[in-house]
Amino acid sequence: MGNKLQLKLITAHLLTIILWASAFPGIRAALTAYSPEHLSLLRLLIGSVFLIIVALIIKIRLPEPKDLPFILLLGFLGFSVYQTALNYGEQTVSAGVASLLVSTTPIFTALLALIFFRAKIGIRGWIGALIGFAGVAFISLGGSTGNLALNLGLLLILVASFSESIYFVFQSPYLKKYGFVPFTMYAIWSGTLFMLLFIPGLGHEISEAPLDVTMTVVYLGLFPTVIPYFALAYITSHSGASEATSSLYLTPAFAFLIAWIWLGEVPPFYAILGGVIVLLGVFVSNTKSKEKQPKKEIEAVS
């Protein structure tokens, strides 16, 4: 039974890494024809419609009314804010660099777990966090050539990463109460509801966009939007939020590769070096949490 669970967890990690990595170049490609807010809206609409069909087939129960405000808030942060901020950021930041910045999510997750659940970080955790943010600073300085838009793009992607971290940490009680499949559906639908504000003009963009770009948005809506969140929720329900987000430090390597093949993006030296620093920091933080964090503290944020 243990080996089967381990295999499922490894599969979930791989699905998360590869599909999420493909989202960063996919967003860059989609932004050639869609505005950041309409890209988020269409992507979430596609994912939501698909999930409604699935929910009807497997007969997902609705959440209790008392939980709706919290589920709506988590959906807003984990999907509406995350995707929109990331889209705006990728207008000026390459797909590979964006994936590096989002890989700070495990560090934010650990810090939030410390603040709200008193999960211990320890000296290695703090060192890892400092190394990770030093890498972010290096990327920011290396990419700053007086271009305010670029610097704002970096900041927006960090906002996306932080927002996503809040979602991962505070989804815990709802995963336990409803299960990872229903809760993820609730969160995606919640994020979609907030994005409906931007529905004016969406039809015009769809009609004007090239078919291949729209198909890229369809891909983003059906795969990176849905499957990785199910996979991460599954991992979180078994191993905790820190473990779930720890595999994301491998995402940038795949994102750089896919962006190179798909978009012809060649990462600059500063991004590679800064990225190595970021990933080193995340790795240091993660090895600490695996080795020394008491099980009951890990479960507190799972």
Short mmCIF file of C-alpha atoms in Angstrom, two decimals:
data_model
loop_
_atom_site.label_atom_id
_atom_site.label_comp_id
_atom_site.label_asym_id
_atom_site.label_seq_id
_atom_site.Cartn_x
_atom_site.Cartn_y
_atom_site.Cartn_z
CA MET A 1 0.00 0.00 0.00
CA GLY A 2 2.88 2.32 0.86
CA ASN A 3 4.61 1.69 -2.48
CA LYS A 4 1.39 2.38 -4.39
CA LEU A 5 0.93 5.67 -2.57
CA GLN A 6 4.55 6.63 -3.24
CA LEU A 7 4.11 5.89 -6.95
CA LYS A 8 0.96 8.00 -7.05
CA LEU A 9 2.75 10.88 -5.32
CA ILE A 10 5.68 10.70 -7.76
CA THR A 11 3.25 10.69 -10.70
CA ALA A 12 1.44 13.69 -9.24
CA HIS A 13 4.74 15.55 -8.87
CA LEU A 14 5.75 14.81 -12.48
CA LEU A 15 2.38 15.91 -13.87
CA THR A 16 2.61 19.12 -11.86
CA ILE A 17 6.16 19.92 -12.96
CA ILE A 18 5.75 19.24 -16.70
CA LEU A 19 2.27 20.71 -17.18
CA TRP A 20 2.96 23.75 -15.05
CA ALA A 21 6.26 24.32 -16.87
CA SER A 22 4.41 24.34 -20.18
CA ALA A 23 2.08 27.06 -18.92
CA PHE A 24 4.78 29.75 -18.86
CA PRO A 25 5.63 29.62 -22.59
CA GLY A 26 1.95 28.98 -23.29
CA ILE A 27 1.06 32.26 -21.60
CA ARG A 28 3.70 34.13 -23.59
CA ALA A 29 2.28 32.68 -26.81
CA ALA A 30 -1.32 33.48 -25.84
CA LEU A 31 -0.45 37.08 -24.93
CA THR A 32 0.33 37.78 -28.58
CA ALA A 33 -3.43 37.91 -29.22
CA TYR A 34 -5.13 38.17 -25.82
CA SER A 35 -4.97 40.78 -23.07
CA PRO A 36 -3.78 39.45 -19.65
CA GLU A 37 -7.24 39.66 -18.07
CA HIS A 38 -9.06 38.07 -21.03
CA LEU A 39 -6.47 35.31 -21.15
CA SER A 40 -7.15 34.51 -17.49
CA LEU A 41 -10.90 34.68 -17.98
CA LEU A 42 -10.98 32.44 -21.06
CA ARG A 43 -8.55 29.98 -19.51
CA LEU A 44 -10.65 29.70 -16.36
CA LEU A 45 -13.92 29.53 -18.29
CA ILE A 46 -12.63 26.59 -20.30
CA GLY A 47 -11.42 24.82 -17.18
CA SER A 48 -14.66 25.55 -15.30
CA VAL A 49 -16.95 24.26 -18.06
CA PHE A 50 -14.94 21.07 -18.26
CA LEU A 51 -15.11 20.65 -14.48
CA ILE A 52 -18.87 21.27 -14.41
CA ILE A 53 -19.29 18.33 -16.80
CA VAL A 54 -17.04 16.17 -14.61
CA ALA A 55 -18.91 17.27 -11.47
CA LEU A 56 -22.25 16.30 -12.98
CA ILE A 57 -20.92 12.90 -13.96
CA ILE A 58 -19.37 12.04 -10.60
CA LYS A 59 -22.05 13.96 -8.63
CA ILE A 60 -19.91 16.35 -6.60
CA ARG A 61 -21.76 17.76 -3.60
CA LEU A 62 -21.92 21.51 -3.11
CA PRO A 63 -19.93 23.15 -0.27
CA GLU A 64 -21.64 24.21 2.92
CA PRO A 65 -22.77 27.88 2.91
CA LYS A 66 -20.60 28.73 5.92
CA ASP A 67 -17.47 27.72 3.95
CA LEU A 68 -18.30 29.74 0.84
CA PRO A 69 -16.60 33.02 1.88
CA PHE A 70 -13.31 31.24 2.54
CA ILE A 71 -13.52 29.13 -0.60
CA LEU A 72 -14.28 32.23 -2.68
CA LEU A 73 -11.30 34.02 -1.14
CA LEU A 74 -8.95 31.12 -1.80
CA GLY A 75 -10.21 30.79 -5.37
CA PHE A 76 -9.68 34.50 -5.88
CA LEU A 77 -6.10 34.35 -4.60
CA GLY A 78 -5.11 31.00 -6.09
CA PHE A 79 -6.60 31.54 -9.53
CA SER A 80 -7.83 35.07 -10.26
CA VAL A 81 -4.91 36.96 -8.71
CA TYR A 82 -2.26 34.37 -9.52
CA GLN A 83 -3.10 34.00 -13.20
CA THR A 84 -3.80 37.67 -13.89
CA ALA A 85 -0.67 38.92 -12.11
CA LEU A 86 1.42 36.28 -13.88
CA ASN A 87 -0.04 37.22 -17.25
CA TYR A 88 0.71 40.90 -16.75
CA GLY A 89 4.21 40.00 -15.58
CA GLU A 90 4.93 37.85 -18.61
CA GLN A 91 4.24 40.77 -20.91
CA THR A 92 7.77 41.94 -20.13
CA VAL A 93 9.39 38.90 -18.50
CA SER A 94 10.40 35.78 -20.43
CA ALA A 95 8.73 32.45 -19.73
CA GLY A 96 11.84 30.91 -18.18
CA VAL A 97 12.52 33.84 -15.84
CA ALA A 98 8.83 33.92 -14.85
CA SER A 99 9.02 30.25 -13.89
CA LEU A 100 12.12 30.98 -11.78
CA LEU A 101 10.33 33.72 -9.89
CA VAL A 102 7.25 31.54 -9.31
CA SER A 103 9.57 28.86 -7.91
CA THR A 104 9.82 31.06 -4.79
CA THR A 105 6.36 29.72 -3.89
CA PRO A 106 7.75 27.03 -1.53
CA ILE A 107 9.68 29.70 0.39
CA PHE A 108 6.60 31.89 0.77
CA THR A 109 4.63 28.78 1.76
CA ALA A 110 7.12 27.90 4.50
CA LEU A 111 7.12 31.46 5.86
CA LEU A 112 3.32 31.58 5.92
CA ALA A 113 3.22 28.21 7.67
CA LEU A 114 5.60 29.65 10.26
CA ILE A 115 3.48 32.77 10.83
CA PHE A 116 0.05 31.18 10.92
CA PHE A 117 0.68 27.58 12.03
CA ARG A 118 3.92 28.02 13.98
CA ALA A 119 5.63 25.40 11.83
CA LYS A 120 9.35 25.46 12.63
CA ILE A 121 11.73 26.65 9.94
CA GLY A 122 15.08 26.55 11.72
CA ILE A 123 18.43 27.90 10.63
CA ARG A 124 18.58 26.00 7.34
CA GLY A 125 15.11 27.18 6.44
CA TRP A 126 16.06 30.81 7.04
CA ILE A 127 19.32 30.40 5.13
CA GLY A 128 17.41 28.84 2.24
CA ALA A 129 14.91 31.70 2.21
CA LEU A 130 17.70 34.29 2.19
CA ILE A 131 19.51 32.48 -0.62
CA GLY A 132 16.30 32.21 -2.63
CA PHE A 133 15.44 35.88 -2.32
CA ALA A 134 19.06 36.80 -3.09
CA GLY A 135 18.60 34.92 -6.35
CA VAL A 136 15.44 36.87 -7.06
CA ALA A 137 17.32 40.10 -6.39
CA PHE A 138 20.09 38.98 -8.75
CA ILE A 139 17.57 38.26 -11.50
CA SER A 140 15.94 41.63 -10.93
CA LEU A 141 19.24 43.52 -11.04
CA GLY A 142 20.48 41.56 -14.02
CA GLY A 143 17.32 42.29 -15.97
CA SER A 144 17.05 45.95 -15.01
CA THR A 145 18.27 48.16 -17.80
CA GLY A 146 16.26 51.17 -16.79
CA ASN A 147 13.14 49.41 -18.07
CA LEU A 148 10.39 50.19 -15.57
CA ALA A 149 7.98 47.79 -17.29
CA LEU A 150 10.43 44.91 -16.82
CA ASN A 151 10.88 45.69 -13.13
CA LEU A 152 7.10 45.94 -12.66
CA GLY A 153 6.71 42.61 -14.45
CA LEU A 154 9.12 40.96 -12.00
CA LEU A 155 7.19 42.42 -9.06
CA LEU A 156 3.84 41.24 -10.43
CA ILE A 157 5.14 37.69 -10.82
CA LEU A 158 6.31 37.73 -7.20
CA VAL A 159 2.80 38.92 -6.24
CA ALA A 160 1.43 35.93 -8.16
CA SER A 161 3.80 33.59 -6.31
CA PHE A 162 2.84 35.00 -2.90
CA SER A 163 -0.88 34.82 -3.71
CA GLU A 164 -0.52 31.21 -4.76
CA SER A 165 1.35 30.42 -1.56
CA ILE A 166 -1.57 31.70 0.52
CA TYR A 167 -3.88 29.42 -1.45
CA PHE A 168 -1.69 26.35 -0.83
CA VAL A 169 -1.28 26.96 2.90
CA PHE A 170 -4.91 27.73 3.78
CA GLN A 171 -6.62 25.13 1.63
CA SER A 172 -5.77 22.48 4.23
CA PRO A 173 -9.03 22.26 6.25
CA TYR A 174 -11.15 22.25 3.09
CA LEU A 175 -9.09 19.49 1.53
CA LYS A 176 -9.74 17.40 4.62
CA LYS A 177 -13.43 18.25 4.72
CA TYR A 178 -14.36 17.93 1.05
CA GLY A 179 -11.53 15.97 -0.56
CA PHE A 180 -8.96 17.29 -3.02
CA VAL A 181 -11.13 16.84 -6.14
CA PRO A 182 -14.26 18.72 -4.97
CA PHE A 183 -12.30 21.49 -3.26
CA THR A 184 -10.15 22.15 -6.33
CA MET A 185 -13.32 22.40 -8.40
CA TYR A 186 -14.83 24.87 -5.93
CA ALA A 187 -11.68 27.00 -6.03
CA ILE A 188 -11.46 27.10 -9.82
CA TRP A 189 -15.14 28.01 -10.11
CA SER A 190 -14.64 30.72 -7.48
CA GLY A 191 -11.69 32.18 -9.36
CA THR A 192 -13.75 32.15 -12.55
CA LEU A 193 -16.59 34.07 -10.91
CA PHE A 194 -14.29 36.97 -10.05
CA MET A 195 -12.87 37.06 -13.58
CA LEU A 196 -16.34 37.47 -15.12
CA LEU A 197 -15.85 41.18 -14.47
CA PHE A 198 -13.70 41.21 -17.62
CA ILE A 199 -16.16 39.48 -19.93
CA PRO A 200 -16.81 42.63 -22.06
CA GLY A 201 -14.53 42.47 -25.07
CA LEU A 202 -13.71 38.78 -24.76
CA GLY A 203 -15.80 37.80 -27.79
CA HIS A 204 -14.00 40.36 -29.94
CA GLU A 205 -10.58 39.04 -28.91
CA ILE A 206 -11.63 35.46 -29.65
CA SER A 207 -12.85 36.45 -33.12
CA GLU A 208 -9.64 38.37 -33.87
CA ALA A 209 -7.16 35.88 -32.45
CA PRO A 210 -5.42 33.34 -34.71
CA LEU A 211 -6.77 29.82 -34.29
CA ASP A 212 -3.46 28.41 -33.07
CA VAL A 213 -3.28 31.02 -30.31
CA THR A 214 -6.84 30.27 -29.20
CA MET A 215 -6.01 26.56 -29.15
CA THR A 216 -3.09 27.41 -26.89
CA VAL A 217 -5.57 29.04 -24.48
CA VAL A 218 -7.75 25.92 -24.69
CA TYR A 219 -4.71 23.85 -23.78
CA LEU A 220 -3.95 26.17 -20.85
CA GLY A 221 -7.55 25.90 -19.66
CA LEU A 222 -7.77 22.12 -19.83
CA PHE A 223 -4.30 21.06 -18.72
CA PRO A 224 -2.11 23.49 -16.68
CA THR A 225 -5.18 25.10 -15.09
CA VAL A 226 -6.82 21.88 -13.91
CA ILE A 227 -4.49 18.89 -13.63
CA PRO A 228 -1.58 20.41 -11.63
CA TYR A 229 -3.95 21.83 -9.02
CA PHE A 230 -5.60 18.45 -8.61
CA ALA A 231 -2.17 16.86 -8.35
CA LEU A 232 -0.92 19.42 -5.82
CA ALA A 233 -4.09 19.12 -3.76
CA TYR A 234 -3.62 15.34 -3.77
CA ILE A 235 -0.02 15.68 -2.57
CA THR A 236 -1.02 18.26 0.05
CA SER A 237 -3.74 15.99 1.39
CA HIS A 238 -1.16 13.25 1.97
CA SER A 239 2.11 15.05 2.68
CA GLY A 240 1.45 18.72 3.51
CA ALA A 241 1.74 22.04 1.74
CA SER A 242 5.54 22.27 1.95
CA GLU A 243 5.98 18.85 0.35
CA ALA A 244 3.42 19.67 -2.33
CA THR A 245 5.21 22.83 -3.44
CA SER A 246 8.74 21.45 -3.02
CA SER A 247 8.79 19.81 -6.45
CA LEU A 248 8.19 23.17 -8.09
CA TYR A 249 11.91 23.90 -7.93
CA LEU A 250 12.28 21.57 -10.94
CA THR A 251 9.67 23.44 -12.98
CA PRO A 252 12.02 26.18 -14.33
CA ALA A 253 14.32 23.66 -16.01
CA PHE A 254 11.39 22.28 -18.01
CA ALA A 255 9.99 25.77 -18.60
CA PHE A 256 13.29 26.96 -20.09
CA LEU A 257 13.46 23.88 -22.32
CA ILE A 258 9.86 24.17 -23.53
CA ALA A 259 10.22 27.94 -24.07
CA TRP A 260 13.39 27.35 -26.10
CA ILE A 261 11.68 24.76 -28.33
CA TRP A 262 8.32 26.54 -28.59
CA LEU A 263 9.24 30.23 -28.58
CA GLY A 264 12.94 30.23 -29.35
CA GLU A 265 13.68 31.96 -26.02
CA VAL A 266 17.33 31.68 -25.02
CA PRO A 267 17.84 32.46 -21.32
CA PRO A 268 20.38 35.21 -20.57
CA PHE A 269 23.32 34.42 -18.31
CA TYR A 270 21.99 36.48 -15.40
CA ALA A 271 18.73 34.48 -15.45
CA ILE A 272 20.56 31.16 -15.41
CA LEU A 273 22.87 32.20 -12.57
CA GLY A 274 20.09 33.87 -10.59
CA GLY A 275 17.91 30.85 -11.18
CA VAL A 276 20.55 28.51 -9.81
CA ILE A 277 20.71 30.69 -6.67
CA VAL A 278 16.91 30.68 -6.29
CA LEU A 279 16.69 26.92 -6.71
CA LEU A 280 19.56 26.38 -4.30
CA GLY A 281 17.65 28.38 -1.70
CA VAL A 282 14.47 26.42 -2.27
CA PHE A 283 16.41 23.16 -2.09
CA VAL A 284 18.07 24.14 1.21
CA SER A 285 14.69 25.11 2.71
CA ASN A 286 13.06 21.93 1.49
CA THR A 287 15.72 19.53 2.73
CA LYS A 288 15.40 21.09 6.16
CA SER A 289 11.64 20.63 6.27
CA LYS A 290 11.92 16.99 5.25
CA GLU A 291 14.66 16.07 7.66
CA LYS A 292 13.79 17.89 10.85
CA GLN A 293 10.27 19.22 10.90
CA PRO A 294 8.11 17.17 13.26
CA LYS A 295 5.38 15.23 11.59
CA LYS A 296 2.62 16.92 13.55
CA GLU A 297 3.87 20.33 12.39
CA ILE A 298 3.92 19.23 8.79
CA GLU A 299 0.39 17.97 9.14
CA ALA A 300 -0.67 21.29 10.61
CA VAL A 301 -0.33 22.90 7.19
CA SER A 302 -1.39 19.89 5.14
#
